CSV table of C-alpha atoms in Angstrom, one decimal:
chain,number,residue,atom,x,y,z
W,1,MET,CA,78.7,131.2,99.2
W,2,ALA,CA,82.2,130.9,97.8
W,3,GLU,CA,84.9,132.0,100.3
W,4,ILE,CA,88.5,132.3,99.3
W,5,LEU,CA,90.5,134.1,102.0
W,6,THR,CA,93.8,134.7,100.3
W,7,HIS,CA,94.8,135.0,96.6
W,8,LYS,CA,98.5,134.8,96.8
W,9,SER,CA,100.3,131.5,96.0
W,10,VAL,CA,103.0,130.3,98.4
W,11,PRO,CA,106.5,130.1,97.0
W,12,ILE,CA,107.5,126.5,96.2
W,13,THR,CA,110.4,125.1,98.2
W,14,THR,CA,110.2,121.5,96.9
W,15,LYS,CA,110.3,121.0,93.2
W,16,PHE,CA,107.7,118.4,92.0
W,17,PHE,CA,106.6,119.8,88.7
W,18,ALA,CA,107.9,121.1,85.4
W,19,GLU,CA,108.9,124.7,84.8
W,20,THR,CA,106.2,125.2,82.1
W,21,PRO,CA,103.2,123.3,81.0
W,22,ASP,CA,104.1,120.6,78.4
W,23,SER,CA,101.2,118.9,76.7
W,24,THR,CA,103.7,116.4,75.2
W,25,ALA,CA,104.9,115.2,78.6
W,26,GLN,CA,104.2,111.5,79.4
W,27,TRP,CA,102.1,112.5,82.4
W,28,PHE,CA,99.8,114.7,80.3
W,29,PHE,CA,97.1,112.2,79.3
W,30,THR,CA,95.1,112.9,76.1
W,31,SER,CA,92.4,110.4,77.0
W,32,ILE,CA,90.6,109.9,80.3
W,33,GLY,CA,90.3,106.2,79.7
W,34,ASN,CA,89.6,104.3,83.0
W,35,ARG,CA,90.6,107.3,85.1
W,36,MET,CA,86.9,108.3,85.5
W,37,SER,CA,85.7,106.1,88.3
W,38,PRO,CA,81.9,105.3,88.5
W,39,GLU,CA,81.8,107.3,91.7
W,40,ALA,CA,83.4,110.4,90.1
W,41,ARG,CA,81.0,110.2,87.2
W,42,ASN,CA,78.1,109.9,89.6
W,43,LEU,CA,79.5,113.0,91.5
W,44,PHE,CA,79.5,115.1,88.4
W,45,GLU,CA,76.0,113.9,87.3
W,46,THR,CA,74.2,114.1,90.6
W,47,TYR,CA,76.1,116.7,92.7
W,48,SER,CA,77.3,119.0,89.9
W,49,LYS,CA,74.2,118.4,87.8
W,50,LEU,CA,76.1,117.9,84.6
W,51,PRO,CA,74.4,116.0,81.7
W,52,ALA,CA,76.1,112.7,81.3
W,53,GLU,CA,77.2,113.5,77.7
W,54,GLU,CA,79.0,116.7,78.9
W,55,VAL,CA,81.0,115.2,81.8
W,56,GLU,CA,84.2,114.3,80.0
W,57,SER,CA,84.5,117.5,77.9
W,58,HIS,CA,83.9,119.5,81.1
W,59,VAL,CA,86.6,117.6,83.0
W,60,PHE,CA,89.0,118.0,80.1
W,61,LYS,CA,88.5,121.8,80.0
W,62,LEU,CA,89.1,122.2,83.7
W,63,ARG,CA,92.1,119.8,83.7
W,64,ASP,CA,93.7,121.8,80.9
W,65,SER,CA,93.1,125.1,82.8
W,66,ALA,CA,94.6,123.7,86.0
W,67,PHE,CA,97.6,122.4,84.1
W,68,GLU,CA,98.3,125.9,82.9
W,69,VAL,CA,98.2,127.2,86.5
W,70,ARG,CA,100.7,124.6,87.7
W,71,PRO,CA,101.7,121.5,85.5
W,72,TYR,CA,101.6,118.9,88.3
W,73,PRO,CA,101.8,115.3,87.0
W,74,CYS,CA,98.8,114.4,89.2
W,75,ILE,CA,96.7,117.0,87.2
W,76,GLY,CA,98.0,115.8,83.9
W,77,VAL,CA,96.9,112.2,84.6
W,78,PHE,CA,93.5,113.2,86.0
W,79,GLN,CA,94.4,112.0,89.5
W,80,PHE,CA,91.6,114.3,90.9
W,81,LEU,CA,89.1,111.8,89.4
W,82,GLN,CA,90.2,109.2,92.0
W,83,LEU,CA,88.2,109.8,95.2
W,84,HIS,CA,90.6,108.2,97.6
W,85,LEU,CA,89.2,109.4,100.9
W,86,LYS,CA,85.9,107.4,100.5
W,87,ASP,CA,88.1,104.2,100.4
W,88,ASN,CA,90.0,105.1,103.6
W,89,PRO,CA,89.1,102.8,106.5
W,90,ALA,CA,88.1,105.8,108.7
W,91,TYR,CA,85.7,107.3,106.1
W,92,PRO,CA,82.5,106.2,107.8
W,93,GLN,CA,83.7,107.7,111.1
W,94,ILE,CA,84.8,110.9,109.4
W,95,LEU,CA,81.4,111.3,107.7
W,96,GLU,CA,79.5,110.8,110.9
W,97,SER,CA,81.9,113.2,112.8
W,98,LEU,CA,81.3,115.9,110.3
W,99,LYS,CA,77.6,115.4,110.5
W,100,SER,CA,77.9,115.8,114.3
W,101,GLY,CA,79.7,119.2,114.0
W,102,CYS,CA,83.4,118.3,113.7
W,103,SER,CA,85.7,120.2,111.4
W,104,ILE,CA,88.1,118.9,108.7
W,105,LEU,CA,91.2,120.4,107.0
W,106,ASP,CA,92.1,119.1,103.5
W,107,ILE,CA,95.8,119.8,103.0
W,108,GLY,CA,97.2,119.9,99.4
W,109,SER,CA,93.6,120.1,98.4
W,110,CYS,CA,93.9,121.1,94.7
W,111,PHE,CA,90.3,120.6,93.4
W,112,SER,CA,89.1,119.5,96.8
W,113,GLN,CA,87.3,116.5,95.2
W,114,ASP,CA,87.3,114.5,98.4
W,115,LEU,CA,85.5,117.3,100.3
W,116,ARG,CA,82.9,117.4,97.5
W,117,TRP,CA,82.3,113.6,97.9
W,118,LEU,CA,81.7,114.2,101.6
W,119,ALA,CA,79.2,117.0,100.7
W,120,HIS,CA,77.6,114.6,98.3
W,121,ASP,CA,77.3,112.1,101.1
W,122,GLY,CA,75.5,114.6,103.3
W,123,ALA,CA,78.3,116.2,105.3
W,124,PRO,CA,77.7,119.9,106.1
W,125,THR,CA,80.4,122.1,104.4
W,126,ASP,CA,80.5,125.1,106.7
W,127,ARG,CA,83.3,123.5,108.9
W,128,MET,CA,85.3,122.3,106.0
W,129,TYR,CA,88.7,124.0,105.3
W,130,ALA,CA,91.0,123.5,102.4
W,131,THR,CA,94.6,124.7,101.7
W,132,ASP,CA,97.0,124.4,98.9
W,133,LEU,CA,100.2,126.2,97.8
W,134,VAL,CA,98.4,127.5,94.7
W,135,ASP,CA,95.5,129.9,95.0
W,136,GLY,CA,94.4,129.4,91.4
W,137,PHE,CA,93.0,125.9,92.1
W,138,PHE,CA,90.3,127.2,94.4
W,139,ASP,CA,88.4,129.1,91.8
W,140,LEU,CA,88.8,126.2,89.3
W,141,SER,CA,87.4,123.8,91.9
W,142,TYR,CA,84.2,125.8,92.0
W,143,ASP,CA,84.1,125.7,88.2
W,144,LEU,CA,84.8,122.0,88.1
W,145,PHE,CA,82.0,121.1,90.5
W,146,ARG,CA,79.6,124.0,89.7
W,147,ASP,CA,78.9,124.7,93.4
W,148,ARG,CA,80.1,128.2,93.9
W,149,ASP,CA,76.9,129.3,95.6
W,150,THR,CA,76.3,126.2,97.7
W,151,PHE,CA,79.8,124.9,98.9
W,152,LYS,CA,80.5,126.7,102.1
W,153,ALA,CA,84.1,125.5,102.8
W,154,LYS,CA,86.8,128.1,103.3
W,155,PHE,CA,89.9,128.1,101.1
W,156,THR,CA,93.3,129.6,101.8
W,157,THR,CA,96.8,129.2,100.6
W,158,GLY,CA,99.3,127.6,103.0
W,159,ASP,CA,102.6,125.7,103.3
W,160,CYS,CA,102.3,122.4,105.2
W,161,LEU,CA,106.0,122.3,105.8
W,162,LYS,CA,105.8,125.5,108.0
W,163,LEU,CA,102.6,124.8,110.1
W,164,GLU,CA,104.5,124.7,113.4
W,165,ASP,CA,105.9,128.2,112.9
W,166,THR,CA,103.1,130.5,113.8
W,167,LYS,CA,105.0,133.5,112.5
W,168,THR,CA,105.4,132.3,109.0
W,169,PRO,CA,103.8,134.9,106.7
W,170,GLU,CA,102.6,132.3,104.2
W,171,ASN,CA,100.4,130.6,106.8
W,172,GLN,CA,98.9,133.5,108.6
W,173,ALA,CA,95.5,133.3,106.8
W,174,LEU,CA,95.4,129.5,107.4
W,175,LEU,CA,96.4,129.7,111.1
W,176,GLN,CA,93.8,132.5,111.7
W,177,LEU,CA,91.2,130.0,110.4
W,178,VAL,CA,92.3,126.8,112.1
W,179,GLY,CA,95.4,127.4,114.1
W,180,PRO,CA,95.5,126.6,117.9
W,181,HIS,CA,94.7,130.2,118.7
W,182,SER,CA,91.9,130.7,116.1
W,183,ALA,CA,88.2,130.7,116.9
W,184,GLU,CA,88.2,127.0,115.8
W,185,GLY,CA,91.0,126.3,118.3
W,186,GLY,CA,92.4,123.8,115.8
W,187,VAL,CA,90.7,121.2,113.6
W,188,ASP,CA,89.3,117.8,114.4
W,189,ILE,CA,90.2,115.9,111.3
W,190,ILE,CA,93.1,116.3,108.8
W,191,HIS,CA,93.2,114.8,105.3
W,192,ALA,CA,96.5,114.7,103.4
W,193,GLY,CA,95.8,112.9,100.2
W,194,LEU,CA,98.7,112.0,97.9
W,195,LEU,CA,100.9,114.6,99.5
W,196,LEU,CA,103.6,113.2,101.8
W,197,HIS,CA,105.4,111.3,99.0
W,198,LEU,CA,106.3,114.7,97.4
W,199,PHE,CA,108.9,115.4,100.1
W,200,ASP,CA,112.1,113.9,101.4
W,201,TYR,CA,112.2,112.2,104.8
W,202,PRO,CA,113.0,115.2,107.0
W,203,GLN,CA,110.3,117.2,105.2
W,204,GLN,CA,107.8,114.5,105.8
W,205,LEU,CA,108.5,114.5,109.5
W,206,GLN,CA,108.2,118.3,109.5
W,207,ALA,CA,104.8,118.1,107.7
W,208,ILE,CA,103.4,115.5,110.2
W,209,ARG,CA,104.6,117.6,113.1
W,210,GLY,CA,102.8,120.5,111.5
W,211,PHE,CA,99.6,118.5,111.1
W,212,ILE,CA,99.6,117.6,114.8
W,213,SER,CA,100.2,121.2,115.7
W,214,VAL,CA,96.9,122.4,114.2
W,215,LEU,CA,94.7,119.7,115.6
W,216,SER,CA,92.1,120.6,118.2
W,217,LYS,CA,93.1,120.0,121.8
W,218,SER,CA,89.5,119.7,122.9
W,219,LEU,CA,88.8,116.5,120.9
W,220,ALA,CA,90.7,113.6,122.3
W,221,ALA,CA,90.2,111.4,119.3
W,222,SER,CA,91.6,113.6,116.6
W,223,ILE,CA,92.2,111.9,113.3
W,224,ILE,CA,94.8,112.3,110.5
W,225,VAL,CA,94.1,110.4,107.4
W,226,GLY,CA,95.6,110.2,103.9
W,227,ASN,CA,97.5,108.2,101.4
W,228,LEU,CA,100.9,108.3,99.7
W,229,MET,CA,102.8,106.6,97.0
W,230,GLY,CA,105.5,104.3,98.3
W,231,ASN,CA,107.5,101.2,97.5
W,232,GLN,CA,108.0,97.7,98.9
W,233,THR,CA,111.6,98.7,99.4
W,234,ALA,CA,111.8,102.0,101.3
W,235,GLY,CA,114.3,104.6,100.5
W,236,PRO,CA,115.0,107.9,98.6
W,237,LEU,CA,113.8,108.2,95.0
W,238,LYS,CA,115.0,110.6,92.4
W,239,VAL,CA,112.2,111.3,89.9
W,240,ALA,CA,112.5,112.7,86.4
W,241,TRP,CA,109.2,114.4,86.5
W,242,GLY,CA,110.1,116.3,89.7
W,243,GLY,CA,112.9,118.3,88.1
W,244,GLY,CA,115.4,115.9,89.6
W,245,SER,CA,113.9,116.2,93.2
W,246,VAL,CA,114.6,113.4,95.6
W,247,PHE,CA,111.5,112.1,97.4
W,248,TYR,CA,111.3,109.4,100.1
W,249,GLN,CA,109.2,106.4,99.3
W,250,HIS,CA,107.9,104.3,102.3
W,251,ASN,CA,106.9,100.8,103.0
W,252,GLU,CA,104.8,100.0,106.0
W,253,ALA,CA,107.7,99.6,108.4
W,254,SER,CA,109.4,102.9,107.4
W,255,PHE,CA,106.2,104.8,107.6
W,256,ARG,CA,105.5,103.5,111.1
W,257,ARG,CA,109.1,104.6,112.0
W,258,LEU,CA,108.4,108.1,110.6
W,259,TRP,CA,105.2,108.4,112.6
W,260,LYS,CA,106.9,107.3,115.8
W,261,GLU,CA,109.5,110.0,115.3
W,262,ALA,CA,106.6,112.5,114.9
W,263,GLU,CA,105.1,111.1,118.2
W,264,ASP,CA,108.4,111.6,120.0
W,265,ALA,CA,108.9,115.1,118.7
W,266,THR,CA,105.4,116.3,119.6
W,267,GLY,CA,104.8,114.3,122.8
W,268,THR,CA,101.7,112.7,121.5
W,269,GLU,CA,100.6,109.1,121.0
W,270,TRP,CA,98.7,107.6,118.1
W,271,ASP,CA,97.2,104.4,116.9
W,272,LEU,CA,98.3,104.0,113.3
W,273,THR,CA,96.5,101.8,110.8
W,274,ILE,CA,98.0,101.3,107.3
W,275,VAL,CA,96.4,99.5,104.3
W,276,ILE,CA,98.7,98.6,101.4
W,277,ASP,CA,97.5,98.6,97.7
W,278,ASP,CA,100.2,96.9,95.5
W,279,PHE,CA,98.3,97.8,92.3
W,280,SER,CA,97.5,94.1,91.7
W,281,SER,CA,93.8,95.0,91.6
W,282,SER,CA,94.9,98.4,90.4
W,283,ARG,CA,92.1,100.8,91.2
W,284,ASP,CA,94.6,103.3,90.0
W,285,SER,CA,95.5,101.6,86.7
W,286,GLY,CA,97.1,104.2,84.5
W,287,ALA,CA,97.8,106.6,87.4
W,288,ILE,CA,101.1,108.3,87.8
W,289,GLY,CA,101.7,106.0,90.7
W,290,ALA,CA,101.4,102.9,88.6
W,291,SER,CA,103.0,104.1,85.4
W,292,GLN,CA,105.8,106.4,86.6
W,293,TRP,CA,106.8,104.8,90.0
W,294,PRO,CA,109.5,102.2,89.9
W,295,GLU,CA,109.0,98.4,90.2
W,296,GLY,CA,107.6,97.6,93.6
W,297,GLY,CA,105.4,100.7,93.8
W,298,ILE,CA,102.6,100.6,96.3
W,299,LEU,CA,99.9,103.0,97.7
W,300,LEU,CA,99.7,103.4,101.5
W,301,ASP,CA,96.3,104.4,103.0
W,302,PHE,CA,96.7,105.5,106.6
W,303,VAL,CA,94.6,106.4,109.6
W,304,ALA,CA,96.2,107.9,112.7
W,305,LYS,CA,93.9,108.3,115.7
W,306,ARG,CA,95.2,110.2,118.7
W,307,ARG,CA,95.0,108.2,122.0
């Protein structure tokens, strides 16, 4: 059964979207084009039981509804049709761990499409958790995947930049679910897809420290996985579509340096694997990463395993 544990969106402290929905914006695509991967189509047809001829109209309808809730560029360009987690090097291990009873927290979950792919691959959903700043996405995700009565994951709002502060009001529902003092005692796996690049360098460090703080202490080999837009030349980036916000874009060396700072700050040790996609084969052709990021843009997939 559907379970949404809080219905209040968290105040936005980092600006990465327009003030109001704008269907004329360059990141509001009027055609899905090659954004619908074969795997995404398969997910809608087999998991959501949508007739093939209805898939695109259904996706358009829910994309437009989500853009009204919060006009994120990633929603405008149908980024949720890209199932990134399945391409992560740790995906087979994650899937088997979930089948063995481990838990996962999807941070910045939006439509929770990667959790649905895990469910499609046979992972049980009762120990899946998802959090986002915006509560409106949770209901829309049930509508998008038509699984309100079968998807057992728990949804709640939360702020990934404040996970270390156990007294932060915005994260109380989340920490009661998966915090170190919850019944779960922390989570085993964290997924942060296309999230970290939305922050500046100190905020990225703050977020990773927060991820580590909610991991289970009982599982030695906890995993944090995800991906982020970056650049072959690391450094700050001011983006027009972020209301003038300054994000930090990484290359492999700078991301390793960031992770080492998180290790030092938390007293933990990790084995970090990074896979770079320079868009030459462009599985994301037409994505905001390829079309709006500066020359030299890359995608970094990462796997961090606690020692």
